[in-house]
């Protein structure tokens, strides 16, 4: 596989997209592809820029063996659409926002929806867990694990 660069995007870049980045990195290591696929994450808004991921997200992810290390940042359309091959949003509002930020039809072709890679779960978005309890974070992680497995299958085919 030629090297691929993936950017996971959610609203705040403190819950879902840093979780996606960590789950994907964990799964890539599991199949020996961590050098082939480079992952990052960003938010549509910069409200939490510079902050660590939400403590609840980090705790729930760690229980499954995923370590979230990055700091929140806002998406930079002028460089991110050039640097990344796939820009993967967590819900339809993320997708709409990404389509507004895209500079060209070629940029828009890089936008994907995370749940479209799920093969086990029937969800059309990764629900925002920010205002939910424990269960919301577990649902997010279940969906991310399913989608990341599907994403690896997709990357192996392309
Ligand atoms: P995320 O969750 O998009 O999964 O990181 C959110 C975190 C913060 C906010 C919204 C969603 N917020 O509005 O501050």
PDB file of C-alpha atoms and ligand atoms in Angstrom:
ATOM      1  CA  UNK A   1       0.000   0.000   0.000  1.00  0.00           C
ATOM      2  CA  UNK A   2       1.330   3.479  -0.826  1.00  0.00           C
ATOM      3  CA  UNK A   3       1.434   5.829   2.131  1.00  0.00           C
ATOM      4  CA  UNK A   4      -1.957   7.313   2.982  1.00  0.00           C
ATOM      5  CA  UNK A   5      -2.741  10.269   5.201  1.00  0.00           C
ATOM      6  CA  UNK A   6      -6.084  10.345   7.013  1.00  0.00           C
ATOM      7  CA  UNK A   7      -7.678  13.217   8.909  1.00  0.00           C
ATOM      8  CA  UNK A   8     -10.566  12.435  11.266  1.00  0.00           C
ATOM      9  CA  UNK A   9     -12.864  15.386  11.906  1.00  0.00           C
ATOM     10  CA  UNK A  10     -15.600  16.098  14.467  1.00  0.00           C
ATOM     11  CA  UNK A  11     -16.976  19.302  15.928  1.00  0.00           C
ATOM     12  CA  UNK A  12     -14.664  19.974  18.866  1.00  0.00           C
ATOM     13  CA  UNK A  13     -11.740  17.559  18.315  1.00  0.00           C
ATOM     14  CA  UNK A  14     -11.859  16.444  21.930  1.00  0.00           C
ATOM     15  CA  UNK A  15     -14.105  13.365  21.821  1.00  0.00           C
ATOM     16  CA  UNK A  16     -14.933  11.540  18.594  1.00  0.00           C
ATOM     17  CA  UNK A  17     -12.132  12.429  16.178  1.00  0.00           C
ATOM     18  CA  UNK A  18      -9.231  11.987  18.637  1.00  0.00           C
ATOM     19  CA  UNK A  19     -10.908   8.698  19.576  1.00  0.00           C
ATOM     20  CA  UNK A  20     -11.032   7.734  15.905  1.00  0.00           C
ATOM     21  CA  UNK A  21      -7.353   8.625  15.485  1.00  0.00           C
ATOM     22  CA  UNK A  22      -6.355   6.476  18.476  1.00  0.00           C
ATOM     23  CA  UNK A  23      -8.539   3.507  17.524  1.00  0.00           C
ATOM     24  CA  UNK A  24      -7.261   3.632  13.943  1.00  0.00           C
ATOM     25  CA  UNK A  25      -3.636   3.793  15.087  1.00  0.00           C
ATOM     26  CA  UNK A  26      -4.247   0.828  17.393  1.00  0.00           C
ATOM     27  CA  UNK A  27      -5.834  -1.227  14.628  1.00  0.00           C
ATOM     28  CA  UNK A  28      -3.118  -0.263  12.137  1.00  0.00           C
ATOM     29  CA  UNK A  29      -0.453  -1.457  14.586  1.00  0.00           C
ATOM     30  CA  UNK A  30      -2.402  -4.692  14.948  1.00  0.00           C
ATOM     31  CA  UNK A  31      -2.061  -5.407  11.227  1.00  0.00           C
ATOM     32  CA  UNK A  32       1.435  -3.928  10.788  1.00  0.00           C
ATOM     33  CA  UNK A  33       0.291  -0.964   8.682  1.00  0.00           C
ATOM     34  CA  UNK A  34       1.204   1.836  11.086  1.00  0.00           C
ATOM     35  CA  UNK A  35       3.968   3.049   8.764  1.00  0.00           C
ATOM     36  CA  UNK A  36       1.689   3.050   5.734  1.00  0.00           C
ATOM     37  CA  UNK A  37      -1.220   5.017   7.123  1.00  0.00           C
ATOM     38  CA  UNK A  38      -0.626   8.285   8.981  1.00  0.00           C
ATOM     39  CA  UNK A  39      -3.526   9.594  11.076  1.00  0.00           C
ATOM     40  CA  UNK A  40      -4.396  12.962  12.555  1.00  0.00           C
ATOM     41  CA  UNK A  41      -7.582  14.638  13.786  1.00  0.00           C
ATOM     42  CA  UNK A  42      -9.080  18.117  13.844  1.00  0.00           C
ATOM     43  CA  UNK A  43     -12.250  19.981  14.777  1.00  0.00           C
ATOM     44  CA  UNK A  44     -14.621  22.139  12.778  1.00  0.00           C
ATOM     45  CA  UNK A  45     -14.471  24.668  15.637  1.00  0.00           C
ATOM     46  CA  UNK A  46     -11.414  25.825  17.561  1.00  0.00           C
ATOM     47  CA  UNK A  47     -13.187  26.255  20.884  1.00  0.00           C
ATOM     48  CA  UNK A  48     -10.996  23.622  22.577  1.00  0.00           C
ATOM     49  CA  UNK A  49      -7.768  24.316  20.644  1.00  0.00           C
ATOM     50  CA  UNK A  50      -4.671  23.270  22.561  1.00  0.00           C
ATOM     51  CA  UNK A  51      -6.621  21.109  25.031  1.00  0.00           C
ATOM     52  CA  UNK A  52      -6.119  17.405  25.621  1.00  0.00           C
ATOM     53  CA  UNK A  53      -8.982  15.130  24.623  1.00  0.00           C
ATOM     54  CA  UNK A  54     -11.956  14.993  26.987  1.00  0.00           C
ATOM     55  CA  UNK A  55     -11.026  13.043  30.137  1.00  0.00           C
ATOM     56  CA  UNK A  56     -14.060  10.759  29.706  1.00  0.00           C
ATOM     57  CA  UNK A  57     -13.025   9.881  26.168  1.00  0.00           C
ATOM     58  CA  UNK A  58      -9.476   9.173  27.310  1.00  0.00           C
ATOM     59  CA  UNK A  59     -10.684   6.984  30.167  1.00  0.00           C
ATOM     60  CA  UNK A  60     -13.087   4.903  28.099  1.00  0.00           C
ATOM     61  CA  UNK A  61     -10.568   4.526  25.270  1.00  0.00           C
ATOM     62  CA  UNK A  62      -7.763   3.505  27.639  1.00  0.00           C
ATOM     63  CA  UNK A  63      -9.917   0.693  28.999  1.00  0.00           C
ATOM     64  CA  UNK A  64      -9.820  -0.763  25.485  1.00  0.00           C
ATOM     65  CA  UNK A  65      -6.090  -0.129  25.140  1.00  0.00           C
ATOM     66  CA  UNK A  66      -6.156   3.096  23.110  1.00  0.00           C
ATOM     67  CA  UNK A  67      -4.066   6.050  24.279  1.00  0.00           C
ATOM     68  CA  UNK A  68      -5.151   9.535  23.191  1.00  0.00           C
ATOM     69  CA  UNK A  69      -2.118  11.798  23.122  1.00  0.00           C
ATOM     70  CA  UNK A  70      -2.837  14.747  20.818  1.00  0.00           C
ATOM     71  CA  UNK A  71      -4.083  18.260  21.488  1.00  0.00           C
ATOM     72  CA  UNK A  72      -7.226  19.702  19.943  1.00  0.00           C
ATOM     73  CA  UNK A  73      -6.815  21.826  16.843  1.00  0.00           C
ATOM     74  CA  UNK A  74      -9.136  23.452  14.341  1.00  0.00           C
ATOM     75  CA  UNK A  75      -9.105  22.215  10.766  1.00  0.00           C
ATOM     76  CA  UNK A  76      -6.918  24.264   8.392  1.00  0.00           C
ATOM     77  CA  UNK A  77      -8.625  23.967   5.011  1.00  0.00           C
ATOM     78  CA  UNK A  78      -5.757  25.546   3.065  1.00  0.00           C
ATOM     79  CA  UNK A  79      -3.245  22.931   4.130  1.00  0.00           C
ATOM     80  CA  UNK A  80      -5.327  19.993   5.375  1.00  0.00           C
ATOM     81  CA  UNK A  81      -7.069  19.386   2.055  1.00  0.00           C
ATOM     82  CA  UNK A  82      -3.613  19.221   0.437  1.00  0.00           C
ATOM     83  CA  UNK A  83      -1.894  17.124   3.102  1.00  0.00           C
ATOM     84  CA  UNK A  84      -4.564  14.455   3.577  1.00  0.00           C
ATOM     85  CA  UNK A  85      -5.921  11.834   1.170  1.00  0.00           C
ATOM     86  CA  UNK A  86      -9.111  11.237   3.126  1.00  0.00           C
ATOM     87  CA  UNK A  87     -10.949  13.649   5.437  1.00  0.00           C
ATOM     88  CA  UNK A  88     -13.439  11.647   7.459  1.00  0.00           C
ATOM     89  CA  UNK A  89     -16.318  13.338   9.292  1.00  0.00           C
ATOM     90  CA  UNK A  90     -18.278  11.826  12.166  1.00  0.00           C
ATOM     91  CA  UNK A  91     -21.768  13.118  11.333  1.00  0.00           C
ATOM     92  CA  UNK A  92     -23.677  14.819   8.543  1.00  0.00           C
ATOM     93  CA  UNK A  93     -23.173  18.294   9.992  1.00  0.00           C
ATOM     94  CA  UNK A  94     -19.407  17.671   9.911  1.00  0.00           C
ATOM     95  CA  UNK A  95     -19.774  16.580   6.284  1.00  0.00           C
ATOM     96  CA  UNK A  96     -21.787  19.702   5.397  1.00  0.00           C
ATOM     97  CA  UNK A  97     -19.213  21.914   7.120  1.00  0.00           C
ATOM     98  CA  UNK A  98     -16.331  20.149   5.372  1.00  0.00           C
ATOM     99  CA  UNK A  99     -18.042  20.604   2.020  1.00  0.00           C
ATOM    100  CA  UNK A 100     -18.310  24.344   2.714  1.00  0.00           C
ATOM    101  CA  UNK A 101     -14.608  24.487   3.639  1.00  0.00           C
ATOM    102  CA  UNK A 102     -13.505  22.489   0.564  1.00  0.00           C
ATOM    103  CA  UNK A 103     -11.887  24.704  -2.064  1.00  0.00           C
ATOM    104  CA  UNK A 104     -12.599  22.595  -5.126  1.00  0.00           C
ATOM    105  CA  UNK A 105     -14.329  19.507  -6.469  1.00  0.00           C
ATOM    106  CA  UNK A 106     -11.075  17.598  -5.886  1.00  0.00           C
ATOM    107  CA  UNK A 107     -11.161  18.611  -2.208  1.00  0.00           C
ATOM    108  CA  UNK A 108     -14.779  17.453  -1.941  1.00  0.00           C
ATOM    109  CA  UNK A 109     -13.818  14.008  -3.293  1.00  0.00           C
ATOM    110  CA  UNK A 110     -11.625  13.538  -0.198  1.00  0.00           C
ATOM    111  CA  UNK A 111     -14.571  13.869   2.221  1.00  0.00           C
ATOM    112  CA  UNK A 112     -15.979  10.643   3.702  1.00  0.00           C
ATOM    113  CA  UNK A 113     -18.453   9.723   6.451  1.00  0.00           C
ATOM    114  CA  UNK A 114     -17.027   7.515   9.207  1.00  0.00           C
ATOM    115  CA  UNK A 115     -20.084   5.289   9.585  1.00  0.00           C
ATOM    116  CA  UNK A 116     -20.006   4.415   5.879  1.00  0.00           C
ATOM    117  CA  UNK A 117     -17.104   2.108   6.764  1.00  0.00           C
ATOM    118  CA  UNK A 118     -19.057   0.229   9.449  1.00  0.00           C
ATOM    119  CA  UNK A 119     -19.855  -3.368   8.628  1.00  0.00           C
ATOM    120  CA  UNK A 120     -21.377  -4.529  11.934  1.00  0.00           C
ATOM    121  CA  UNK A 121     -23.258  -1.520  13.296  1.00  0.00           C
ATOM    122  CA  UNK A 122     -26.161   0.153  11.529  1.00  0.00           C
ATOM    123  CA  UNK A 123     -25.646   3.840  12.326  1.00  0.00           C
ATOM    124  CA  UNK A 124     -25.562   6.810   9.961  1.00  0.00           C
ATOM    125  CA  UNK A 125     -23.441   8.975  12.270  1.00  0.00           C
ATOM    126  CA  UNK A 126     -21.150   8.782  15.284  1.00  0.00           C
ATOM    127  CA  UNK A 127     -23.289  10.489  17.962  1.00  0.00           C
ATOM    128  CA  UNK A 128     -21.738  13.417  19.798  1.00  0.00           C
ATOM    129  CA  UNK A 129     -21.053  12.091  23.336  1.00  0.00           C
ATOM    130  CA  UNK A 130     -20.153  15.460  24.862  1.00  0.00           C
ATOM    131  CA  UNK A 131     -23.430  15.908  26.738  1.00  0.00           C
ATOM    132  CA  UNK A 132     -24.140  12.224  27.352  1.00  0.00           C
ATOM    133  CA  UNK A 133     -23.010   9.842  30.048  1.00  0.00           C
ATOM    134  CA  UNK A 134     -20.795   6.804  30.088  1.00  0.00           C
ATOM    135  CA  UNK A 135     -22.892   4.900  27.596  1.00  0.00           C
ATOM    136  CA  UNK A 136     -22.397   7.561  24.913  1.00  0.00           C
ATOM    137  CA  UNK A 137     -18.645   7.061  24.995  1.00  0.00           C
ATOM    138  CA  UNK A 138     -18.988   3.285  24.771  1.00  0.00           C
ATOM    139  CA  UNK A 139     -21.307   3.634  21.749  1.00  0.00           C
ATOM    140  CA  UNK A 140     -18.762   5.949  20.119  1.00  0.00           C
ATOM    141  CA  UNK A 141     -15.935   3.472  20.713  1.00  0.00           C
ATOM    142  CA  UNK A 142     -17.999   0.536  19.424  1.00  0.00           C
ATOM    143  CA  UNK A 143     -18.735   2.480  16.245  1.00  0.00           C
ATOM    144  CA  UNK A 144     -15.156   3.663  15.834  1.00  0.00           C
ATOM    145  CA  UNK A 145     -13.782   0.139  16.206  1.00  0.00           C
ATOM    146  CA  UNK A 146     -16.222  -1.166  13.615  1.00  0.00           C
ATOM    147  CA  UNK A 147     -15.573   1.718  11.188  1.00  0.00           C
ATOM    148  CA  UNK A 148     -11.775   1.539  11.565  1.00  0.00           C
ATOM    149  CA  UNK A 149     -11.795  -2.175  10.702  1.00  0.00           C
ATOM    150  CA  UNK A 150     -13.868  -1.368   7.616  1.00  0.00           C
ATOM    151  CA  UNK A 151     -11.575   1.500   6.760  1.00  0.00           C
ATOM    152  CA  UNK A 152      -8.539  -0.792   6.814  1.00  0.00           C
ATOM    153  CA  UNK A 153     -10.335  -3.182   4.463  1.00  0.00           C
ATOM    154  CA  UNK A 154     -11.118  -0.212   2.196  1.00  0.00           C
ATOM    155  CA  UNK A 155      -7.509   1.002   2.258  1.00  0.00           C
ATOM    156  CA  UNK A 156      -6.219  -2.461   1.451  1.00  0.00           C
ATOM    157  CA  UNK A 157      -8.440  -2.487  -1.655  1.00  0.00           C
ATOM    158  CA  UNK A 158      -7.450   0.970  -2.943  1.00  0.00           C
TER     159      UNK A 158
HETATM  160  P1  LIG B   1     -16.571  16.169  19.655  1.00  0.00           P
HETATM  161  O1  LIG B   1     -17.524  16.603  20.876  1.00  0.00           O
HETATM  162  O2  LIG B   1     -17.069  16.956  18.436  1.00  0.00           O
HETATM  163  O3  LIG B   1     -16.806  14.715  19.522  1.00  0.00           O
HETATM  164  O4  LIG B   1     -15.172  16.559  20.065  1.00  0.00           O
HETATM  165  C1  LIG B   1     -17.735  17.943  21.192  1.00  0.00           C
HETATM  166  C2  LIG B   1     -16.880  18.575  22.060  1.00  0.00           C
HETATM  167  C3  LIG B   1     -17.076  19.908  22.389  1.00  0.00           C
HETATM  168  C4  LIG B   1     -18.139  20.585  21.859  1.00  0.00           C
HETATM  169  C5  LIG B   1     -18.991  19.963  20.982  1.00  0.00           C
HETATM  170  C6  LIG B   1     -18.777  18.632  20.650  1.00  0.00           C
HETATM  171  N1  LIG B   1     -18.360  21.945  22.208  1.00  0.00           N
HETATM  172  O5  LIG B   1     -19.303  22.538  21.684  1.00  0.00           O
HETATM  173  O6  LIG B   1     -17.605  22.496  22.997  1.00  0.00           O
END
